[in-house]
Coordinates of C-alpha atoms and ligand atoms in Angstrom, one line a residue:
E27 CA 27.9 18.0 11.8
T28 CA 28.6 19.3 15.3
L29 CA 27.0 22.4 16.7
S30 CA 27.6 24.4 19.8
I31 CA 24.7 25.5 21.9
A32 CA 25.0 29.0 20.5
D33 CA 24.9 27.8 16.9
F34 CA 22.0 25.5 17.6
A35 CA 20.1 28.2 19.3
S36 CA 20.4 30.4 16.3
Q37 CA 19.4 27.6 14.0
I38 CA 16.1 26.9 15.8
G39 CA 15.5 30.5 16.4
K40 CA 15.7 30.3 20.2
S41 CA 17.8 32.2 22.6
V42 CA 20.8 30.6 24.2
G43 CA 19.3 31.4 27.6
E44 CA 16.2 29.2 26.8
I45 CA 18.4 26.3 25.9
L46 CA 20.7 26.6 28.9
K47 CA 17.6 26.8 31.1
Y48 CA 16.4 23.5 29.6
F49 CA 19.6 21.7 30.5
F50 CA 19.8 23.4 33.9
A51 CA 16.4 22.0 34.7
Q52 CA 17.9 18.6 34.0
G53 CA 20.8 19.3 36.4
L54 CA 23.3 20.2 33.7
M55 CA 25.2 23.4 34.0
L56 CA 26.4 24.2 30.4
N57 CA 27.6 27.2 28.6
Q58 CA 26.9 28.4 25.1
N59 CA 30.2 26.9 23.7
V60 CA 29.4 23.4 24.6
V61 CA 29.1 21.1 21.6
L62 CA 25.8 19.2 21.6
S63 CA 25.5 15.5 21.0
E64 CA 23.1 14.3 18.4
E65 CA 20.7 13.0 21.0
Q66 CA 20.8 16.3 22.8
M67 CA 20.0 18.1 19.5
A68 CA 17.1 15.8 18.9
Q69 CA 15.8 16.4 22.4
L70 CA 16.0 20.1 21.9
A71 CA 14.3 20.0 18.6
F72 CA 11.4 18.3 20.2
E73 CA 11.5 20.4 23.3
F74 CA 11.2 23.6 21.4
G75 CA 9.7 22.6 18.1
F76 CA 7.3 19.8 18.4
D77 CA 6.0 19.7 21.9
F78 CA 7.0 16.1 22.1
R79 CA 6.1 14.1 25.1
K80 CA 9.2 14.5 27.2
E81 CA 9.7 11.0 28.5
E82 CA 10.2 9.8 24.9
T83 CA 13.4 10.3 23.0
L84 CA 13.4 10.8 19.3
T85 CA 14.1 7.7 17.2
K86 CA 13.6 7.0 13.6
E87 CA 10.6 4.9 14.5
N88 CA 8.7 7.3 16.6
F89 CA 9.4 10.5 14.7
F90 CA 6.4 10.4 12.5
E91 CA 4.1 9.3 15.3
A92 CA 5.2 12.5 16.9
L93 CA 4.3 14.2 13.7
D94 CA 0.8 12.7 13.9
A95 CA 0.3 13.4 17.6
T96 CA -2.1 16.2 18.2
E97 CA -0.1 18.7 20.1
E98 CA -1.3 20.3 23.2
D99 CA -0.6 23.9 22.8
K100 CA -1.4 26.1 25.7
P101 CA -4.6 28.0 25.1
E102 CA -2.7 31.3 25.4
D103 CA -0.4 30.4 22.6
L104 CA -3.2 29.8 20.1
E105 CA -4.1 32.5 17.6
H106 CA -6.9 32.7 15.1
R107 CA -6.1 31.3 11.7
A108 CA -7.9 31.4 8.4
P109 CA -10.5 28.7 7.7
I110 CA -9.5 26.2 5.0
V111 CA -12.2 25.5 2.5
T112 CA -12.7 22.8 -0.2
I113 CA -15.3 23.0 -2.9
M114 CA -17.0 19.8 -3.9
G115 CA -19.9 18.9 -6.1
H116 CA -21.0 17.2 -9.3
V117 CA -19.1 17.7 -12.5
D118 CA -20.1 20.8 -14.4
H119 CA -22.0 22.2 -11.4
G120 CA -19.5 25.1 -11.3
K121 CA -16.6 24.3 -9.0
T122 CA -13.9 25.7 -11.1
T123 CA -15.9 28.7 -12.1
L124 CA -16.6 29.4 -8.4
L125 CA -12.9 29.1 -7.5
D126 CA -12.0 31.4 -10.3
S127 CA -14.6 34.0 -9.5
I128 CA -13.6 34.1 -5.8
K129 CA -10.0 34.5 -6.9
N130 CA -10.8 37.4 -9.3
T131 CA -13.1 39.3 -7.0
N132 CA -10.7 39.4 -4.1
V133 CA -7.8 41.4 -5.3
V134 CA -6.1 42.8 -2.3
D135 CA -4.9 46.4 -2.3
G136 CA -1.4 46.5 -3.6
E137 CA -1.7 43.1 -5.3
A138 CA -2.7 44.7 -8.6
G139 CA -1.9 41.7 -10.6
G140 CA -4.1 39.5 -8.4
I141 CA -3.4 35.9 -7.9
T142 CA -1.0 35.0 -10.6
Q143 CA 0.0 31.4 -10.0
A144 CA -1.8 28.2 -9.0
I145 CA -0.1 26.8 -6.0
G146 CA -2.7 24.2 -4.9
A147 CA -4.5 26.7 -2.6
Y148 CA -5.0 30.4 -2.4
Q149 CA -5.8 32.8 0.3
V150 CA -8.2 35.8 -0.1
T151 CA -8.7 38.7 2.2
N152 CA -12.1 40.4 2.5
K153 CA -12.7 44.1 3.0
D154 CA -12.5 43.7 6.8
G155 CA -9.1 42.0 6.5
K156 CA -10.4 38.6 7.3
K157 CA -8.7 35.7 5.4
I158 CA -10.0 32.5 3.9
T159 CA -7.9 29.8 2.3
F160 CA -9.4 27.9 -0.6
I161 CA -8.0 24.6 -1.7
D162 CA -7.6 25.0 -5.4
T163 CA -8.2 21.5 -6.5
P164 CA -12.0 21.1 -6.7
G165 CA -13.7 17.8 -6.3
H166 CA -13.6 15.0 -3.8
E167 CA -10.9 12.9 -5.4
A168 CA -8.1 15.2 -4.1
F169 CA -10.0 15.6 -0.8
S170 CA -10.3 11.9 -0.2
E171 CA -6.8 11.2 -1.4
M172 CA -5.5 13.6 1.2
R173 CA -7.7 12.1 3.9
S174 CA -6.7 8.5 3.0
R175 CA -3.2 9.6 3.7
G176 CA -4.2 11.0 7.1
A177 CA -4.0 14.6 6.1
N178 CA -7.1 16.5 7.1
V179 CA -6.6 19.9 5.7
T180 CA -10.2 21.0 5.2
D181 CA -12.2 22.8 7.8
I182 CA -15.3 23.5 5.8
V183 CA -16.8 21.9 2.7
I184 CA -18.7 24.0 0.2
L185 CA -21.2 21.7 -1.6
I186 CA -22.0 23.2 -4.9
V187 CA -25.2 22.1 -6.6
A188 CA -26.4 23.5 -9.9
A189 CA -30.0 24.8 -9.6
D190 CA -30.9 23.6 -13.0
D191 CA -29.6 20.1 -12.4
G192 CA -30.1 19.2 -8.8
V193 CA -28.5 16.5 -6.7
M194 CA -26.4 14.2 -8.9
P195 CA -24.3 11.1 -8.2
Q196 CA -21.1 13.1 -7.4
T197 CA -23.2 15.4 -5.2
E198 CA -24.0 12.4 -3.1
E199 CA -20.4 11.3 -3.1
A200 CA -19.3 14.7 -1.9
I201 CA -21.9 14.5 0.9
D202 CA -20.5 11.1 2.0
H203 CA -17.0 12.5 2.0
A204 CA -17.9 15.6 4.0
K205 CA -19.8 13.6 6.5
L206 CA -17.1 11.0 6.9
A207 CA -14.6 13.8 7.5
N208 CA -17.0 15.4 10.0
V209 CA -16.6 18.9 8.7
P210 CA -19.3 21.6 8.4
I211 CA -21.0 21.9 5.1
I212 CA -22.2 25.1 3.3
V213 CA -24.5 24.5 0.3
F214 CA -24.0 26.9 -2.6
I215 CA -26.8 26.6 -5.0
N216 CA -25.2 27.7 -8.3
K217 CA -26.5 28.7 -11.7
C218 CA -29.4 30.6 -10.2
D219 CA -29.1 32.9 -13.2
K220 CA -30.2 30.2 -15.6
P221 CA -33.8 29.8 -16.8
G222 CA -35.1 26.7 -15.3
A223 CA -33.1 27.2 -12.2
D224 CA -35.0 25.7 -9.2
P225 CA -33.2 26.4 -5.9
E226 CA -36.2 25.1 -3.9
R227 CA -36.0 21.8 -5.6
V228 CA -32.3 21.5 -4.6
K229 CA -33.3 22.2 -1.0
T230 CA -35.9 19.5 -0.9
E231 CA -33.7 17.0 -2.7
L232 CA -30.9 17.5 -0.2
M233 CA -33.2 16.8 2.8
K234 CA -33.0 13.2 1.9
Y235 CA -29.3 13.4 2.8
E236 CA -30.0 15.2 6.1
I237 CA -28.7 18.4 4.6
V238 CA -31.5 20.6 5.8
A239 CA -31.7 24.3 5.3
E240 CA -32.4 26.6 8.3
E241 CA -35.8 27.6 6.9
Y242 CA -36.8 23.9 6.9
G243 CA -35.7 23.5 10.5
G244 CA -32.2 22.3 9.9
D245 CA -28.9 24.0 10.6
I246 CA -27.0 23.8 7.2
P247 CA -26.4 27.2 5.7
F248 CA -27.5 27.6 2.1
V249 CA -26.4 30.4 -0.2
Q250 CA -27.9 31.0 -3.6
G251 CA -26.0 32.6 -6.4
S252 CA -24.2 32.3 -9.7
A253 CA -20.5 31.6 -9.9
K254 CA -20.4 32.8 -13.4
Q255 CA -22.2 36.1 -12.8
K256 CA -20.4 36.5 -9.5
L257 CA -23.7 36.6 -7.6
G258 CA -23.9 35.5 -4.0
L259 CA -20.1 35.4 -3.5
D260 CA -20.1 38.0 -0.7
Q261 CA -22.8 36.1 1.1
L262 CA -20.9 32.9 0.7
E263 CA -17.7 34.4 2.1
E264 CA -19.7 35.8 5.0
T265 CA -21.2 32.4 5.7
I266 CA -17.7 30.9 5.7
L267 CA -16.4 33.4 8.1
L268 CA -19.5 32.9 10.3
I269 CA -18.8 29.2 10.5
A270 CA -15.1 29.9 11.2
E271 CA -16.1 32.2 14.0
M272 CA -18.4 29.5 15.5
H273 CA -15.7 26.9 15.3
D274 CA -12.9 29.2 16.4
Y275 CA -10.2 27.8 14.3
K276 CA -6.9 28.4 15.9
A277 CA -3.2 27.4 15.8
N278 CA 0.0 28.3 17.5
P279 CA 2.1 30.3 15.1
N280 CA 5.1 30.6 17.4
K281 CA 6.8 27.3 16.9
L282 CA 8.4 25.3 14.1
A283 CA 6.0 24.7 11.3
K284 CA 4.0 21.6 10.4
G285 CA 1.8 21.1 7.5
V286 CA 0.8 19.2 4.4
V287 CA 2.1 19.0 0.8
L288 CA -0.8 19.9 -1.6
E289 CA 1.0 19.4 -4.9
A290 CA 4.5 18.8 -6.2
H291 CA 6.3 18.4 -9.4
L292 CA 9.8 18.5 -10.9
D293 CA 10.8 21.7 -12.6
K294 CA 13.6 21.4 -15.1
A295 CA 15.3 24.6 -13.8
K296 CA 14.3 24.7 -10.2
G297 CA 14.3 21.1 -9.2
P298 CA 11.5 19.7 -7.0
V299 CA 8.8 22.3 -6.4
A300 CA 6.2 21.7 -3.7
S301 CA 3.0 23.6 -2.9
I302 CA 2.5 23.3 0.8
L303 CA 0.0 24.4 3.4
V304 CA 1.2 25.3 6.8
K305 CA -1.2 24.0 9.5
E306 CA 0.6 25.2 12.6
G307 CA 3.7 27.0 13.6
T308 CA 5.5 29.3 11.2
L309 CA 7.7 28.2 8.3
D310 CA 10.8 30.2 7.9
I311 CA 12.8 30.5 4.7
R312 CA 15.9 29.3 6.6
D313 CA 14.2 26.1 7.7
M314 CA 15.0 22.6 6.7
I315 CA 11.9 20.3 6.3
I316 CA 11.1 16.7 6.0
A317 CA 8.1 15.9 3.8
G318 CA 7.2 12.3 3.6
T319 CA 10.4 10.6 2.3
T320 CA 12.0 13.8 1.1
Y321 CA 13.9 16.5 2.9
G322 CA 15.8 19.7 2.1
N323 CA 16.7 23.2 3.0
I324 CA 14.2 25.7 1.7
K325 CA 16.0 27.7 -0.9
H326 CA 13.1 29.9 -2.0
M327 CA 9.5 30.4 -0.9
E328 CA 6.8 32.3 -2.7
D329 CA 3.0 32.8 -2.5
E330 CA 0.2 32.8 -5.0
Y331 CA 1.0 36.4 -6.0
N332 CA 4.4 35.2 -7.2
K333 CA 5.9 37.2 -4.3
K334 CA 8.9 36.0 -2.4
V335 CA 8.0 35.3 1.2
L336 CA 10.2 34.8 4.2
K337 CA 7.7 33.4 6.6
A338 CA 4.5 31.4 6.3
G339 CA 2.1 31.0 9.3
P340 CA -0.9 28.8 9.9
S341 CA -3.4 28.3 6.9
K342 CA -0.9 30.0 4.5
P343 CA -0.2 28.2 1.3
V344 CA 3.3 28.7 -0.3
V345 CA 5.5 27.1 -2.9
I346 CA 8.9 26.0 -1.8
Y347 CA 12.0 25.0 -3.7
G348 CA 14.8 23.0 -2.2
L349 CA 13.6 19.4 -1.4
N350 CA 15.9 16.7 -2.6
V351 CA 13.2 14.8 -4.4
V352 CA 9.6 15.4 -5.3
P353 CA 7.2 14.6 -2.4
S354 CA 3.7 13.3 -2.9
A355 CA 0.5 15.2 -2.4
G356 CA -0.8 14.5 1.1
D357 CA 2.7 14.0 2.6
K358 CA 3.0 15.8 5.9
F359 CA 5.9 18.0 6.5
I360 CA 7.7 19.1 9.6
V361 CA 10.7 21.3 10.3
M362 CA 13.8 19.5 11.2
N363 CA 16.8 21.8 11.4
D364 CA 19.4 19.1 11.5
E365 CA 20.4 17.8 8.2
K366 CA 21.8 14.5 9.4
M367 CA 18.7 13.7 11.4
A368 CA 16.5 14.8 8.5
R369 CA 18.3 12.5 6.1
T370 CA 18.0 9.6 8.5
I371 CA 14.3 10.2 9.1
A372 CA 13.5 10.6 5.4
Q373 CA 15.3 7.3 4.8
A374 CA 13.4 5.6 7.6
Q375 CA 10.1 7.0 6.2
A376 CA 10.9 5.5 2.8
E377 CA 11.5 2.1 4.4
K378 CA 8.4 2.4 6.4
K379 CA 6.4 3.2 3.3
L380 CA 7.7 0.2 1.5
A381 CA 6.9 -2.0 4.4
A382 CA 3.4 -0.6 4.6
E383 CA 2.9 -1.2 0.9
R384 CA 3.9 -4.8 1.4
N385 CA 1.5 -5.3 4.3
S386 CA -1.4 -3.3 3.1
N387 CA -3.3 -6.4 1.9
Q388 CA -4.1 -7.5 5.5
V389 CA -5.3 -4.2 6.8
F390 CA -9.0 -4.5 6.6
S391 CA -10.2 -8.1 6.4
L392 CA -13.4 -9.6 7.6
D393 CA -11.8 -12.5 9.3
S394 CA -9.6 -10.3 11.4
I395 CA -12.6 -8.6 13.0
K396 CA -12.8 -11.1 15.9
K397 CA -9.1 -10.6 16.7
H398 CA -9.5 -6.9 16.7
I399 CA -12.6 -7.0 18.9
D400 CA -10.8 -9.2 21.4
D401 CA -7.8 -6.9 21.4
G402 CA -10.2 -4.1 22.2
E403 CA -8.9 -2.0 19.4
L404 CA -11.8 -2.3 17.1
K405 CA -14.2 0.6 17.7
A406 CA -16.1 0.7 14.4
I407 CA -17.0 -1.4 11.4
N408 CA -17.7 0.9 8.5
L409 CA -19.7 -0.4 5.6
I410 CA -20.3 0.7 2.1
V411 CA -23.4 -1.0 0.7
K412 CA -24.1 -1.2 -3.0
A413 CA -27.2 -3.0 -4.4
D414 CA -29.1 -3.5 -7.6
T415 CA -32.3 -1.8 -6.5
Q416 CA -33.4 0.9 -4.0
G417 CA -35.5 -1.8 -2.3
S418 CA -32.5 -3.9 -1.6
V419 CA -30.6 -0.9 -0.4
E420 CA -33.3 -0.1 2.1
A421 CA -33.7 -3.7 3.2
L422 CA -29.9 -4.1 3.8
K423 CA -29.8 -0.8 5.7
G424 CA -32.6 -1.9 7.9
S425 CA -31.2 -5.3 8.7
L426 CA -27.6 -4.0 9.2
S427 CA -28.8 -1.4 11.6
K428 CA -30.2 -4.2 13.8
I429 CA -26.8 -6.0 14.2
D430 CA -25.5 -5.6 17.7
I431 CA -21.8 -6.3 18.3
T432 CA -20.8 -5.3 21.8
G433 CA -18.5 -2.4 21.9
V434 CA -18.4 -1.9 18.2
K435 CA -20.2 0.8 16.2
L436 CA -21.6 -0.1 12.9
N437 CA -21.4 2.8 10.5
I438 CA -23.0 2.7 7.1
I439 CA -20.9 5.3 5.3
R440 CA -22.6 4.9 2.0
A441 CA -25.6 2.9 0.8
S442 CA -26.7 3.4 -2.8
V443 CA -28.0 1.8 -5.9
G444 CA -25.4 0.7 -8.5
T445 CA -22.4 -1.4 -8.9
I446 CA -19.2 -1.0 -6.9
T447 CA -17.1 1.7 -8.4
L448 CA -13.6 3.2 -7.9
S449 CA -15.2 6.0 -6.0
D450 CA -16.5 3.5 -3.4
V451 CA -13.0 2.1 -3.0
T452 CA -11.6 5.6 -2.6
L453 CA -14.2 6.5 0.0
A454 CA -13.3 3.2 1.9
S455 CA -9.6 4.1 1.8
T456 CA -10.3 7.3 3.6
V457 CA -11.6 5.5 6.7
T458 CA -9.0 5.8 9.4
D459 CA -11.1 4.6 12.3
G460 CA -11.8 0.9 12.4
I461 CA -12.4 -1.6 9.7
V462 CA -14.1 -0.9 6.4
L463 CA -15.9 -3.4 4.2
I464 CA -17.7 -3.0 0.9
Y465 CA -20.8 -5.1 0.4
G466 CA -22.2 -5.7 -3.1
F467 CA -25.7 -7.1 -3.3
N468 CA -26.6 -8.5 -6.7
V469 CA -23.9 -6.3 -8.3
R470 CA -20.3 -7.1 -9.4
P471 CA -17.4 -4.8 -9.6
D472 CA -15.3 -4.8 -12.7
A473 CA -11.6 -5.8 -12.8
A474 CA -10.2 -2.3 -12.4
V475 CA -12.2 -1.8 -9.2
R476 CA -11.1 -5.2 -7.8
K477 CA -7.5 -4.4 -8.5
K478 CA -7.8 -1.0 -6.8
A479 CA -9.5 -2.6 -3.8
E480 CA -6.7 -5.1 -3.6
E481 CA -4.0 -2.4 -3.8
E482 CA -5.7 -0.5 -1.1
G483 CA -6.3 -3.6 1.1
I484 CA -10.0 -3.2 1.1
E485 CA -12.2 -6.2 1.2
I486 CA -15.2 -6.5 -1.1
R487 CA -17.9 -9.0 -0.2
L488 CA -20.5 -10.1 -2.7
H489 CA -23.9 -11.6 -1.9
N490 CA -27.3 -12.1 -3.2
I491 CA -29.2 -13.1 -0.1
I492 CA -29.7 -10.5 2.5
Y493 CA -29.6 -12.7 5.6
K494 CA -26.2 -14.0 4.4
V495 CA -24.8 -10.6 4.7
I496 CA -26.1 -10.2 8.2
E497 CA -25.1 -13.8 9.2
E498 CA -21.6 -13.3 7.9
L499 CA -21.0 -10.1 9.9
E500 CA -22.3 -11.6 13.0
D501 CA -20.2 -14.7 12.5
A502 CA -17.2 -12.7 11.8
A503 CA -17.7 -10.8 15.1
K504 CA -17.9 -14.1 16.9
G505 CA -14.9 -15.4 15.1
M506 CA -16.9 -18.2 13.6
L507 CA -16.6 -17.2 10.0
D508 CA -16.5 -20.1 7.6
P509 CA -13.6 -19.8 5.2
V510 CA -14.9 -18.4 2.0
F511 CA -13.2 -18.9 -1.3
Ligands
GDP604 P1 -16.9 22.0 -12.6 O1 -16.9 20.8 -13.5 O2 -17.8 21.8 -11.4 O3 -15.6 22.6 -12.3 O4 -17.8 23.1 -13.5 P2 -17.2 24.4 -14.3 O5 -16.9 25.5 -13.3 O6 -16.2 23.9 -15.3 O7 -18.6 24.8 -15.0 C1 -19.2 24.0 -15.9 C2 -20.0 24.9 -16.9 O8 -21.0 25.6 -16.2 C3 -19.1 26.0 -17.6 O9 -19.5 26.1 -18.9 C4 -19.4 27.2 -16.8 O10 -19.3 28.4 -17.6 C5 -20.9 27.0 -16.4 N1 -21.3 27.7 -15.2 C6 -20.6 27.7 -14.0 N2 -21.3 28.5 -13.1 C7 -22.3 29.0 -13.8 C8 -23.4 29.9 -13.4 O11 -23.4 30.4 -12.2 N3 -24.3 30.2 -14.3 C9 -24.2 29.8 -15.6 N4 -25.2 30.1 -16.4 N5 -23.3 28.9 -16.0 C10 -22.3 28.5 -15.1

């Protein structure tokens, strides 16, 4: 496909003048009828769309690195965007009920029917016109799955704890995930309407996890209420907005959109349907996007009110039709208004994915630590420690904290009693910075867990003598690890 400057300008929504100026700055005097080469189009796409570092030219290989690069928008181009919130907590503590209650109490004027379809996330507007986006899949599985794929969509985590039940295993897991993601936490103490509800107990229990309420000298906001009776919801929203104000979440809406696929499926009539969340820029119904290994021209776009929309800006969730195949949840998307390039890149992505799957087994291994340290690329060793007794957990934590490897941070991202579970492997797979290892002390994972760890390329080490664990890590750091079979 060949395009003139005038055609191309209209496709990317820029003026001919801006494009001519770009070439002029490079010493080229062109006019609007000049037909662009493929390379020029790619340059322009980056120049105007992606804020790509200018010395680099777009290739199949670096395209998605560009996608991952944090863009440096000029401060004056940034505008406020709605905070994106995920609700996590133990099963039956009320995540779904809370999401539903928030959905039903926030019916915007003119949206008489309210939110009518589940599109992976929804946005509510409070009485002052302030918006909040809630991710509609509760729980930490979806959260960590996204993160393991490098997609950090959540700004704030609401940790829901039932007042009649207290801190439970999945509460702990949710805390680990939120901490690892380094996002602010708001605690919602739910089911306060129930006899036997004991919010104070929840507060004291959470102190053990460094989740300390303001009244106990901490800085974590707590809200008490009932998802079912719709109590405390206003206060919860206010707290979210307060945190959003403090963190000043912003994005540049005036550029081509980038974002993440939340959910996707194949519809018999409509073809691939994807729920996506725009993170920056504005998606236009005329755009073509690449999402993971798929691409396509957006044919139709609608919101959670089942309403057709023409544009979607930062923090806005929408459903789109028009991709050539079904993408995966967690895939990043980017606008690429050049079909040929889009196809090439989607193809390259598919190849890259295959290659990554083939290589994934070597990603995190203990005997590669020395090499990584020498290369200067290893900044952190993350550990998940599981042991048979609380005593062993404490002893391991104590000894591990004394290990000193120059230049490397040792993070214990989880240390708890019990065998190694799928959730430990999932947590490990969300680590993006450094190596992660799972240590089992007097515990053994079952076959399914081993298989998952193997698939994810995560190493599990089993021991029953504490000093062996320490010795092994120290040796690995020195590159003196005995081969273990
Ligand atoms: P999830 O597993 O965390 O999504 O929990 P659900 O939202 O499915 O809630 C589990 C059960 O607790 C359901 O029977 C809800 O009706 C009930 N529930 C949720 N919130 C409240 C509440 O505030 N008060 C009372 N009494 N029951 C609640």
